[in-house]
Amino acid sequence: MLLIMLSARASGETIDRVLAVVAGQLITLSDVTAARDLGLERADGAPDPIRAILSKLIDRGLILAEVDRYAPPEPAAAAVSERVEQVRARFPSPAAFDAALARSGVDQRHLRETLRQELRILAYLDQRFPAADDRRRSLIEEWVSGLRRRGDVADLYLASR
């Protein structure tokens, strides 16, 4: 196994790129691609879609670190399964969904865990920011901005020219 990894490096092949480190957790180009391809995050027409999705994943990592500190209740298994079905429904067929998972290097277990974490984040935000929509959005943006200022983030992404 080590020999295979060394030969890939010797040939100059890039296996994956680390784009950021958030609270000790790596965010790779594969993570950004998976989030985009599975419809978990959108670039919303940004001029640099990688940057846009990476920024969202960095924020997610910072928020998740806070969620882990305060441990909101675990989401029900049925709620996680419902989220998985919502993701699956974005694809025209089960084969297309499976192909997107394979291309992204994500298996069903990893997808379920990602969606479980997302539900934990939503529960935490609902508990911490119960205000109405516009006010809530503003409060969350201010809070995340504070997390970014004091968070443990190494943003390594440089846009290609």
PDB file of C-alpha atoms in Angstrom:
ATOM      1  CA  MET A   1       0.000   0.000   0.000  1.00  0.00           C
ATOM      2  CA  LEU A   2       2.747   2.426   0.965  1.00  0.00           C
ATOM      3  CA  LEU A   3       4.563   1.565  -2.250  1.00  0.00           C
ATOM      4  CA  ILE A   4       1.482   2.484  -4.288  1.00  0.00           C
ATOM      5  CA  MET A   5       1.185   5.830  -2.493  1.00  0.00           C
ATOM      6  CA  LEU A   6       4.885   6.556  -3.004  1.00  0.00           C
ATOM      7  CA  SER A   7       4.764   5.700  -6.695  1.00  0.00           C
ATOM      8  CA  ALA A   8       1.774   8.014  -7.173  1.00  0.00           C
ATOM      9  CA  ARG A   9       3.719  10.838  -5.567  1.00  0.00           C
ATOM     10  CA  ALA A  10       6.842  10.036  -7.561  1.00  0.00           C
ATOM     11  CA  SER A  11       4.896  10.389 -10.794  1.00  0.00           C
ATOM     12  CA  GLY A  12       3.643  13.822  -9.725  1.00  0.00           C
ATOM     13  CA  GLU A  13       0.000  12.781  -9.526  1.00  0.00           C
ATOM     14  CA  THR A  14      -2.136  14.860  -7.199  1.00  0.00           C
ATOM     15  CA  ILE A  15      -4.297  12.575  -5.086  1.00  0.00           C
ATOM     16  CA  ASP A  16      -6.239  15.355  -3.345  1.00  0.00           C
ATOM     17  CA  ARG A  17      -5.644  18.924  -2.255  1.00  0.00           C
ATOM     18  CA  VAL A  18      -6.061  20.224   1.269  1.00  0.00           C
ATOM     19  CA  LEU A  19      -7.888  23.532   0.929  1.00  0.00           C
ATOM     20  CA  ALA A  20      -8.357  24.384   4.602  1.00  0.00           C
ATOM     21  CA  VAL A  21      -7.913  23.126   8.125  1.00  0.00           C
ATOM     22  CA  VAL A  22     -10.674  23.974  10.606  1.00  0.00           C
ATOM     23  CA  ALA A  23     -10.227  23.074  14.271  1.00  0.00           C
ATOM     24  CA  GLY A  24      -7.794  20.352  13.235  1.00  0.00           C
ATOM     25  CA  GLN A  25     -10.109  18.885  10.564  1.00  0.00           C
ATOM     26  CA  LEU A  26      -9.028  18.889   6.918  1.00  0.00           C
ATOM     27  CA  ILE A  27     -11.255  20.186   4.143  1.00  0.00           C
ATOM     28  CA  THR A  28     -10.107  18.821   0.802  1.00  0.00           C
ATOM     29  CA  LEU A  29     -10.977  19.534  -2.798  1.00  0.00           C
ATOM     30  CA  SER A  30     -12.836  16.200  -2.730  1.00  0.00           C
ATOM     31  CA  ASP A  31     -14.984  17.503   0.142  1.00  0.00           C
ATOM     32  CA  VAL A  32     -15.875  20.609  -1.869  1.00  0.00           C
ATOM     33  CA  THR A  33     -16.640  18.507  -4.949  1.00  0.00           C
ATOM     34  CA  ALA A  34     -18.775  16.062  -2.960  1.00  0.00           C
ATOM     35  CA  ALA A  35     -20.741  18.893  -1.321  1.00  0.00           C
ATOM     36  CA  ARG A  36     -21.416  20.397  -4.756  1.00  0.00           C
ATOM     37  CA  ASP A  37     -22.168  17.157  -6.626  1.00  0.00           C
ATOM     38  CA  LEU A  38     -24.514  15.830  -3.942  1.00  0.00           C
ATOM     39  CA  GLY A  39     -26.302  19.179  -3.672  1.00  0.00           C
ATOM     40  CA  LEU A  40     -25.332  19.675  -0.024  1.00  0.00           C
ATOM     41  CA  GLU A  41     -23.896  23.133  -0.764  1.00  0.00           C
ATOM     42  CA  ARG A  42     -24.375  25.485  -3.715  1.00  0.00           C
ATOM     43  CA  ALA A  43     -22.102  28.097  -5.215  1.00  0.00           C
ATOM     44  CA  ASP A  44     -25.104  30.302  -6.125  1.00  0.00           C
ATOM     45  CA  GLY A  45     -23.455  31.644  -9.298  1.00  0.00           C
ATOM     46  CA  ALA A  46     -20.292  32.784  -7.518  1.00  0.00           C
ATOM     47  CA  PRO A  47     -17.378  33.661  -9.829  1.00  0.00           C
ATOM     48  CA  ASP A  48     -15.232  31.096  -7.975  1.00  0.00           C
ATOM     49  CA  PRO A  49     -17.504  28.179  -7.035  1.00  0.00           C
ATOM     50  CA  ILE A  50     -14.736  26.354  -5.170  1.00  0.00           C
ATOM     51  CA  ARG A  51     -14.140  29.409  -2.939  1.00  0.00           C
ATOM     52  CA  ALA A  52     -17.879  29.833  -2.328  1.00  0.00           C
ATOM     53  CA  ILE A  53     -18.421  26.226  -1.267  1.00  0.00           C
ATOM     54  CA  LEU A  54     -15.150  26.096   0.678  1.00  0.00           C
ATOM     55  CA  SER A  55     -16.238  29.156   2.678  1.00  0.00           C
ATOM     56  CA  LYS A  56     -19.497  27.407   3.536  1.00  0.00           C
ATOM     57  CA  LEU A  57     -17.623  24.260   4.594  1.00  0.00           C
ATOM     58  CA  ILE A  58     -15.249  26.323   6.751  1.00  0.00           C
ATOM     59  CA  ASP A  59     -18.239  27.967   8.444  1.00  0.00           C
ATOM     60  CA  ARG A  60     -19.840  24.547   8.873  1.00  0.00           C
ATOM     61  CA  GLY A  61     -16.693  23.226  10.535  1.00  0.00           C
ATOM     62  CA  LEU A  62     -16.582  26.152  12.955  1.00  0.00           C
ATOM     63  CA  ILE A  63     -20.270  25.785  13.778  1.00  0.00           C
ATOM     64  CA  LEU A  64     -19.923  22.031  14.240  1.00  0.00           C
ATOM     65  CA  ALA A  65     -17.092  22.584  16.728  1.00  0.00           C
ATOM     66  CA  GLU A  66     -19.482  24.787  18.747  1.00  0.00           C
ATOM     67  CA  VAL A  67     -22.271  22.236  18.422  1.00  0.00           C
ATOM     68  CA  ASP A  68     -19.942  19.536  19.743  1.00  0.00           C
ATOM     69  CA  ARG A  69     -19.187  21.697  22.786  1.00  0.00           C
ATOM     70  CA  TYR A  70     -22.865  22.075  23.718  1.00  0.00           C
ATOM     71  CA  ALA A  71     -24.203  18.711  22.471  1.00  0.00           C
ATOM     72  CA  PRO A  72     -27.807  19.301  21.374  1.00  0.00           C
ATOM     73  CA  PRO A  73     -30.040  16.207  21.323  1.00  0.00           C
ATOM     74  CA  GLU A  74     -29.246  13.642  18.647  1.00  0.00           C
ATOM     75  CA  PRO A  75     -31.576  13.737  15.643  1.00  0.00           C
ATOM     76  CA  ALA A  76     -33.911  10.784  15.220  1.00  0.00           C
ATOM     77  CA  ALA A  77     -32.741   8.077  12.821  1.00  0.00           C
ATOM     78  CA  ALA A  78     -35.922   8.656  10.802  1.00  0.00           C
ATOM     79  CA  ALA A  79     -35.000  12.334  10.338  1.00  0.00           C
ATOM     80  CA  VAL A  80     -31.552  11.357   9.044  1.00  0.00           C
ATOM     81  CA  SER A  81     -33.114   8.782   6.692  1.00  0.00           C
ATOM     82  CA  GLU A  82     -35.519  11.435   5.414  1.00  0.00           C
ATOM     83  CA  ARG A  83     -32.568  13.733   4.637  1.00  0.00           C
ATOM     84  CA  VAL A  84     -30.806  10.914   2.783  1.00  0.00           C
ATOM     85  CA  GLU A  85     -33.950  10.413   0.702  1.00  0.00           C
ATOM     86  CA  GLN A  86     -34.079  14.151  -0.065  1.00  0.00           C
ATOM     87  CA  VAL A  87     -30.511  13.997  -1.381  1.00  0.00           C
ATOM     88  CA  ARG A  88     -31.263  10.824  -3.355  1.00  0.00           C
ATOM     89  CA  ALA A  89     -34.343  12.498  -4.891  1.00  0.00           C
ATOM     90  CA  ARG A  90     -32.113  15.155  -6.499  1.00  0.00           C
ATOM     91  CA  PHE A  91     -30.895  12.512  -8.939  1.00  0.00           C
ATOM     92  CA  PRO A  92     -32.852  11.088 -11.867  1.00  0.00           C
ATOM     93  CA  SER A  93     -32.206   7.473 -10.846  1.00  0.00           C
ATOM     94  CA  PRO A  94     -30.650   5.337  -8.107  1.00  0.00           C
ATOM     95  CA  ALA A  95     -27.773   4.601 -10.502  1.00  0.00           C
ATOM     96  CA  ALA A  96     -27.095   8.333 -10.964  1.00  0.00           C
ATOM     97  CA  PHE A  97     -27.093   8.794  -7.181  1.00  0.00           C
ATOM     98  CA  ASP A  98     -24.695   5.865  -6.712  1.00  0.00           C
ATOM     99  CA  ALA A  99     -22.456   7.241  -9.468  1.00  0.00           C
ATOM    100  CA  ALA A 100     -22.341  10.665  -7.769  1.00  0.00           C
ATOM    101  CA  LEU A 101     -21.390   8.999  -4.484  1.00  0.00           C
ATOM    102  CA  ALA A 102     -18.657   6.980  -6.210  1.00  0.00           C
ATOM    103  CA  ARG A 103     -17.283  10.026  -8.075  1.00  0.00           C
ATOM    104  CA  SER A 104     -17.175  11.948  -4.815  1.00  0.00           C
ATOM    105  CA  GLY A 105     -15.531   9.135  -2.875  1.00  0.00           C
ATOM    106  CA  VAL A 106     -18.409   9.180  -0.393  1.00  0.00           C
ATOM    107  CA  ASP A 107     -20.250   6.106   0.800  1.00  0.00           C
ATOM    108  CA  GLN A 108     -23.760   5.918   2.261  1.00  0.00           C
ATOM    109  CA  ARG A 109     -22.419   5.792   5.836  1.00  0.00           C
ATOM    110  CA  HIS A 110     -20.400   8.989   5.327  1.00  0.00           C
ATOM    111  CA  LEU A 111     -23.375  10.731   3.724  1.00  0.00           C
ATOM    112  CA  ARG A 112     -25.634   9.715   6.642  1.00  0.00           C
ATOM    113  CA  GLU A 113     -23.069  11.046   9.126  1.00  0.00           C
ATOM    114  CA  THR A 114     -22.788  14.349   7.243  1.00  0.00           C
ATOM    115  CA  LEU A 115     -26.566  14.724   7.220  1.00  0.00           C
ATOM    116  CA  ARG A 116     -26.783  13.764  10.925  1.00  0.00           C
ATOM    117  CA  GLN A 117     -24.296  16.536  11.677  1.00  0.00           C
ATOM    118  CA  GLU A 118     -26.334  18.959   9.580  1.00  0.00           C
ATOM    119  CA  LEU A 119     -29.443  18.162  11.622  1.00  0.00           C
ATOM    120  CA  ARG A 120     -27.465  18.690  14.842  1.00  0.00           C
ATOM    121  CA  ILE A 121     -26.342  22.092  13.535  1.00  0.00           C
ATOM    122  CA  LEU A 122     -29.927  23.070  12.683  1.00  0.00           C
ATOM    123  CA  ALA A 123     -31.147  22.011  16.150  1.00  0.00           C
ATOM    124  CA  TYR A 124     -28.375  24.042  17.776  1.00  0.00           C
ATOM    125  CA  LEU A 125     -29.144  27.124  15.662  1.00  0.00           C
ATOM    126  CA  ASP A 126     -32.871  26.807  16.414  1.00  0.00           C
ATOM    127  CA  GLN A 127     -32.092  26.670  20.118  1.00  0.00           C
ATOM    128  CA  ARG A 128     -29.570  29.509  20.112  1.00  0.00           C
ATOM    129  CA  PHE A 129     -31.248  31.845  17.583  1.00  0.00           C
ATOM    130  CA  PRO A 130     -35.047  31.585  17.897  1.00  0.00           C
ATOM    131  CA  ALA A 131     -35.688  35.023  16.293  1.00  0.00           C
ATOM    132  CA  ALA A 132     -37.684  35.573  13.088  1.00  0.00           C
ATOM    133  CA  ASP A 133     -36.101  34.878   9.676  1.00  0.00           C
ATOM    134  CA  ASP A 134     -34.356  38.160   8.773  1.00  0.00           C
ATOM    135  CA  ARG A 135     -33.224  38.899  12.306  1.00  0.00           C
ATOM    136  CA  ARG A 136     -32.143  35.277  12.792  1.00  0.00           C
ATOM    137  CA  ARG A 137     -30.089  35.309   9.595  1.00  0.00           C
ATOM    138  CA  SER A 138     -28.353  38.494  10.715  1.00  0.00           C
ATOM    139  CA  LEU A 139     -27.620  37.092  14.192  1.00  0.00           C
ATOM    140  CA  ILE A 140     -26.216  33.875  12.745  1.00  0.00           C
ATOM    141  CA  GLU A 141     -24.018  35.779  10.267  1.00  0.00           C
ATOM    142  CA  GLU A 142     -22.613  37.932  13.085  1.00  0.00           C
ATOM    143  CA  TRP A 143     -22.005  34.867  15.249  1.00  0.00           C
ATOM    144  CA  VAL A 144     -20.262  32.929  12.436  1.00  0.00           C
ATOM    145  CA  SER A 145     -18.148  35.996  11.653  1.00  0.00           C
ATOM    146  CA  GLY A 146     -17.025  35.970  15.291  1.00  0.00           C
ATOM    147  CA  LEU A 147     -16.250  32.254  15.066  1.00  0.00           C
ATOM    148  CA  ARG A 148     -14.094  32.928  12.008  1.00  0.00           C
ATOM    149  CA  ARG A 149     -12.196  35.727  13.771  1.00  0.00           C
ATOM    150  CA  ARG A 150     -11.333  33.650  16.802  1.00  0.00           C
ATOM    151  CA  GLY A 151     -11.447  30.186  15.236  1.00  0.00           C
ATOM    152  CA  ASP A 152      -8.616  27.851  14.424  1.00  0.00           C
ATOM    153  CA  VAL A 153      -8.704  28.125  10.612  1.00  0.00           C
ATOM    154  CA  ALA A 154      -5.956  27.761   8.041  1.00  0.00           C
ATOM    155  CA  ASP A 155      -7.414  28.675   4.644  1.00  0.00           C
ATOM    156  CA  LEU A 156      -4.955  27.341   2.055  1.00  0.00           C
ATOM    157  CA  TYR A 157      -7.008  27.796  -1.105  1.00  0.00           C
ATOM    158  CA  LEU A 158      -5.545  29.834  -3.931  1.00  0.00           C
ATOM    159  CA  ALA A 159      -7.743  30.261  -6.980  1.00  0.00           C
ATOM    160  CA  SER A 160      -6.171  29.043 -10.193  1.00  0.00           C
ATOM    161  CA  ARG A 161      -5.571  31.735 -12.733  1.00  0.00           C
TER     162      ARG A 161
END
